[in-house]
Coordinates of C-alpha atoms and ligand atoms in Angstrom, one line a residue:
M263 CA -61.2 -36.6 -13.1
P264 CA -59.1 -33.5 -11.9
I265 CA -60.6 -31.4 -9.1
L266 CA -59.2 -28.2 -10.8
E267 CA -58.9 -27.6 -14.5
L268 CA -57.6 -24.4 -16.0
K269 CA -57.9 -23.8 -19.8
D270 CA -56.6 -21.0 -22.0
I271 CA -56.1 -18.6 -19.0
S272 CA -54.8 -15.1 -19.8
V273 CA -54.7 -12.3 -17.3
S274 CA -53.7 -8.8 -18.3
Y275 CA -53.7 -5.4 -16.7
P276 CA -54.2 -2.2 -18.6
N277 CA -50.8 -0.7 -17.8
C278 CA -48.8 -4.0 -18.6
D279 CA -47.6 -4.8 -22.1
A280 CA -47.7 -8.6 -21.8
P281 CA -50.2 -10.8 -19.9
V282 CA -49.1 -11.3 -16.3
L283 CA -50.4 -14.8 -16.4
Q284 CA -50.8 -17.2 -19.4
L285 CA -51.7 -20.8 -18.8
P286 CA -52.9 -22.9 -21.8
R287 CA -53.8 -25.9 -19.6
L288 CA -53.3 -27.0 -16.0
Q289 CA -55.0 -29.8 -14.1
I290 CA -54.7 -30.6 -10.4
G291 CA -56.0 -33.8 -8.9
Q292 CA -58.0 -34.3 -5.7
G293 CA -55.6 -34.7 -2.7
E294 CA -52.6 -33.3 -4.4
A295 CA -50.2 -31.1 -2.4
V296 CA -48.9 -28.6 -4.9
A297 CA -46.2 -26.0 -4.4
I298 CA -46.3 -22.9 -6.6
L299 CA -42.8 -21.5 -7.0
G300 CA -41.3 -18.6 -9.0
P301 CA -39.5 -15.3 -8.7
S302 CA -41.3 -12.1 -7.4
G303 CA -43.7 -10.8 -10.0
S304 CA -44.0 -14.1 -11.8
G305 CA -47.7 -14.3 -11.3
K306 CA -48.1 -16.6 -8.3
T307 CA -50.6 -14.4 -6.4
T308 CA -52.4 -13.7 -9.6
L309 CA -52.8 -17.4 -10.1
V310 CA -54.1 -17.8 -6.5
S311 CA -56.7 -15.0 -7.2
I312 CA -57.8 -16.6 -10.4
I313 CA -58.2 -20.2 -9.0
S314 CA -60.0 -19.0 -5.9
G315 CA -62.4 -16.8 -8.0
L316 CA -61.3 -13.5 -6.5
E317 CA -60.5 -12.2 -9.9
Y318 CA -61.8 -13.1 -13.4
P319 CA -59.3 -14.0 -16.1
A320 CA -59.6 -12.0 -19.4
T321 CA -60.0 -15.3 -21.2
G322 CA -60.2 -19.0 -20.3
S323 CA -62.0 -21.1 -17.8
V324 CA -61.4 -22.1 -14.2
C325 CA -63.3 -25.3 -13.4
W326 CA -63.5 -26.8 -9.9
D327 CA -65.1 -30.3 -10.0
G328 CA -66.9 -29.3 -13.2
I329 CA -68.1 -25.9 -11.9
N330 CA -66.8 -23.1 -14.1
L331 CA -66.2 -20.2 -11.7
N332 CA -66.2 -17.6 -14.5
T333 CA -69.9 -18.3 -15.2
L334 CA -71.1 -18.1 -11.6
P335 CA -72.7 -14.8 -10.5
E336 CA -70.6 -13.0 -7.9
A337 CA -72.8 -13.9 -4.9
Q338 CA -72.9 -17.6 -5.9
K339 CA -69.1 -17.6 -6.4
D340 CA -68.6 -16.1 -3.0
Q341 CA -70.8 -18.8 -1.4
W342 CA -69.0 -21.5 -3.4
R343 CA -65.7 -20.2 -2.2
A344 CA -66.8 -20.0 1.5
E345 CA -67.9 -23.7 1.3
N346 CA -65.0 -25.1 -0.6
I347 CA -61.8 -23.1 -0.2
G348 CA -59.8 -22.2 2.8
L349 CA -57.8 -19.2 1.7
V350 CA -54.7 -17.7 3.2
M351 CA -53.8 -14.5 1.4
Q352 CA -50.3 -13.0 1.3
D353 CA -51.4 -10.0 3.4
F354 CA -53.6 -12.2 5.7
H355 CA -56.9 -10.2 5.4
L356 CA -57.5 -10.4 9.2
Y357 CA -60.2 -8.3 10.8
P358 CA -58.8 -5.5 13.0
G359 CA -60.3 -5.0 16.4
L360 CA -61.0 -8.7 16.8
S361 CA -58.9 -11.2 18.8
A362 CA -57.1 -14.1 17.2
F363 CA -59.9 -16.4 18.4
E364 CA -62.7 -14.2 16.9
N365 CA -60.7 -13.9 13.6
I366 CA -60.5 -17.7 13.4
L367 CA -64.2 -17.9 14.0
L368 CA -65.1 -15.4 11.3
P369 CA -65.9 -17.9 8.5
A370 CA -68.4 -19.5 10.9
R371 CA -70.0 -16.2 11.9
F372 CA -70.9 -15.6 8.2
R373 CA -72.6 -19.0 8.2
Y374 CA -74.4 -19.4 11.5
W375 CA -76.6 -17.2 13.6
H376 CA -75.7 -19.1 16.7
L377 CA -72.2 -20.6 16.6
P378 CA -72.2 -24.3 17.1
R379 CA -70.2 -25.2 20.3
E380 CA -68.0 -27.7 18.3
L381 CA -66.8 -24.9 16.1
K382 CA -65.8 -22.8 19.1
R383 CA -63.9 -25.8 20.4
K384 CA -62.3 -26.3 17.0
A385 CA -61.2 -22.6 17.0
S386 CA -59.7 -23.1 20.4
D387 CA -57.9 -26.3 19.3
L388 CA -56.5 -24.6 16.3
L389 CA -55.2 -21.8 18.5
D390 CA -53.4 -24.4 20.6
R391 CA -52.1 -26.1 17.5
I392 CA -50.6 -22.9 16.1
D393 CA -49.4 -22.0 19.6
V394 CA -51.0 -18.5 19.7
H395 CA -52.0 -17.5 23.2
T396 CA -52.7 -13.8 23.0
G397 CA -56.1 -13.7 24.8
A398 CA -58.4 -10.8 23.8
R399 CA -55.6 -8.7 22.4
P400 CA -56.8 -7.3 19.0
I401 CA -55.2 -8.9 16.0
E402 CA -53.3 -5.8 14.8
K403 CA -51.3 -5.9 18.1
L404 CA -49.9 -9.4 17.2
S405 CA -46.6 -10.1 15.6
R406 CA -46.5 -10.8 11.9
G407 CA -45.7 -14.4 12.6
E408 CA -48.7 -14.8 15.0
M409 CA -51.0 -13.1 12.4
Q410 CA -49.8 -15.5 9.7
R411 CA -50.5 -18.5 11.9
V412 CA -54.0 -17.1 12.8
A413 CA -54.7 -16.7 9.0
V414 CA -53.8 -20.3 8.5
A415 CA -56.0 -21.5 11.4
R416 CA -58.9 -19.4 10.1
A417 CA -58.6 -21.0 6.7
L418 CA -58.9 -24.4 8.3
L419 CA -61.8 -23.8 10.6
M420 CA -64.6 -25.1 8.3
S421 CA -62.5 -28.1 7.1
P422 CA -62.6 -27.0 3.5
P423 CA -61.8 -29.7 0.9
V424 CA -59.3 -27.3 -0.7
L425 CA -56.7 -25.0 1.0
I426 CA -55.0 -22.3 -1.0
A427 CA -52.2 -20.5 0.8
D428 CA -50.0 -17.6 -0.5
E429 CA -46.7 -17.9 1.3
P430 CA -48.1 -19.5 4.5
T431 CA -44.7 -19.7 6.2
A432 CA -43.1 -16.4 4.9
S433 CA -43.2 -14.6 8.3
L434 CA -42.3 -17.5 10.4
D435 CA -39.0 -18.6 12.0
V436 CA -37.9 -22.2 11.6
T437 CA -39.8 -23.6 14.5
N438 CA -43.1 -21.9 13.8
G439 CA -42.7 -22.6 10.0
E440 CA -42.2 -26.3 10.7
Q441 CA -45.3 -26.3 12.9
V442 CA -47.5 -24.7 10.2
I443 CA -46.0 -27.1 7.6
E444 CA -46.9 -30.1 9.8
L445 CA -50.4 -28.8 10.4
L446 CA -51.0 -28.3 6.7
L447 CA -49.6 -31.7 5.7
D448 CA -51.4 -33.5 8.6
L449 CA -54.7 -32.1 7.3
V450 CA -54.0 -33.0 3.8
K451 CA -53.5 -36.6 5.0
E452 CA -56.3 -36.7 7.6
Q453 CA -58.9 -35.0 5.5
Q454 CA -57.6 -35.9 2.0
M455 CA -57.6 -32.1 1.5
T456 CA -56.1 -30.6 -1.8
L457 CA -53.4 -28.1 -0.9
L458 CA -52.0 -25.4 -3.2
A459 CA -49.3 -23.3 -1.6
V460 CA -47.2 -20.5 -3.0
T461 CA -43.9 -20.7 -1.3
H462 CA -40.2 -19.7 -1.3
D463 CA -39.8 -22.1 1.5
R464 CA -37.7 -25.2 0.5
R465 CA -38.9 -27.1 3.6
L466 CA -42.5 -26.7 2.5
A467 CA -41.9 -27.2 -1.2
G468 CA -39.8 -30.3 -0.5
R469 CA -42.8 -31.9 1.4
M470 CA -45.3 -31.4 -1.4
T471 CA -46.2 -34.0 -4.0
R472 CA -45.8 -31.6 -7.0
C473 CA -44.1 -28.3 -7.8
L474 CA -45.2 -25.8 -10.4
T475 CA -42.7 -23.1 -11.3
L476 CA -43.9 -19.8 -12.9
E477 CA -41.7 -17.3 -14.7
N478 CA -43.0 -14.2 -16.4
G479 CA -46.6 -15.5 -16.0
R480 CA -45.9 -18.8 -17.7
L481 CA -45.6 -22.3 -16.3
I482 CA -42.0 -23.3 -17.0
K483 CA -41.8 -26.4 -14.9
D484 CA -44.3 -28.9 -13.6
G485 CA -42.7 -31.8 -11.7
V486 CA -42.1 -33.6 -8.4
N487 CA -40.2 -31.6 -5.8
E488 CA -38.3 -29.4 -8.2
T489 CA -36.8 -27.2 -5.5
E490 CA -33.3 -26.9 -6.7
R491 CA -33.7 -23.2 -7.5
D492 CA -34.1 -20.9 -4.5
F493 CA -35.9 -17.6 -5.2
T494 CA -35.7 -16.1 -1.8
Ligands
ATP80 N1 -53.7 -4.8 -10.0 C1 -52.6 -4.8 -10.7 N2 -52.4 -3.9 -11.7 C2 -51.3 -4.0 -12.5 N3 -50.4 -4.9 -12.4 C3 -50.5 -5.8 -11.5 C4 -51.6 -5.8 -10.6 N4 -51.5 -6.9 -9.8 C5 -50.4 -7.5 -10.1 N5 -49.8 -6.9 -11.1 C6 -48.5 -7.3 -11.8 O1 -48.6 -8.6 -12.2 C7 -47.4 -9.3 -12.0 C8 -47.6 -10.5 -11.2 O2 -47.9 -10.2 -9.9 P1 -48.1 -11.2 -8.7 O3 -48.6 -10.4 -7.5 O4 -49.0 -12.3 -9.2 O5 -46.6 -11.8 -8.5 P2 -46.1 -12.8 -7.4 O6 -45.4 -13.9 -8.2 O7 -47.1 -13.1 -6.5 O8 -44.9 -11.9 -6.7 P3 -44.4 -12.0 -5.2 O9 -43.5 -13.2 -5.0 O10 -43.6 -10.7 -5.1 O11 -45.6 -12.0 -4.3 C9 -46.4 -8.3 -11.4 O12 -45.6 -7.8 -12.5 C10 -47.3 -7.2 -10.9 O13 -46.7 -6.0 -10.9
MG81 MG1 -47.4 -12.8 -4.4

């Protein structure tokens, strides 16, 4: 049984003539590592928002493990997302004024009154793994690459079964990009996590088990390591 099943999805905006996303059917299996490719404006971030339940499609269903997100009330959907999805958004959504460490711990702060010591240790291990050592400096004073790595670490704190990342290596140089790719793929293996990553990065796409390519909001390719086109 697929872990994610999309049916008859259509997303439109009032000022756009055609739907920005149209997917008759898409299934993702548990433990798959899926790259989402396509030119700018092809609907990749829209797809991320739909499958993570941040936006509702105009039509169709988004089912995770048999749960249809479109039928869940907002509060239940937010709770479901917090428990099941590690999300790295394209613009990071980090919390200004807080340090890297505190930003990584945020998902736990929403869940626990007193933070378990092992989660603090995990946050600290993740900081080491992403090689960010910026102490108490507020997150807005970090470089874009550092912020990106913190956003990835934060998504991993609660060991979610699914990680969805929108361009997780976009702001990173080769070394840091490789480091984040290794971290993501290690976790997929170690925790049998399902990974969906929007990317222009051939190094990342080449390491995934499946590549989806969008163009004008439609799925035009669904295959294994179809990275011959570079959209950067
Ligand atoms: N809130 C909105 N209102 C109107 N149009 C929108 C809105 N959000 C996205 N769009 C349009 O939907 C289309 C798909 O946008 P989306 O952000 O999903 O593209 P993308 O593939 O992620 O692009 P990029 O690679 O540049 O991040 C674009 O044409 C965009 O202008
Ligand atoms: Mg985008």
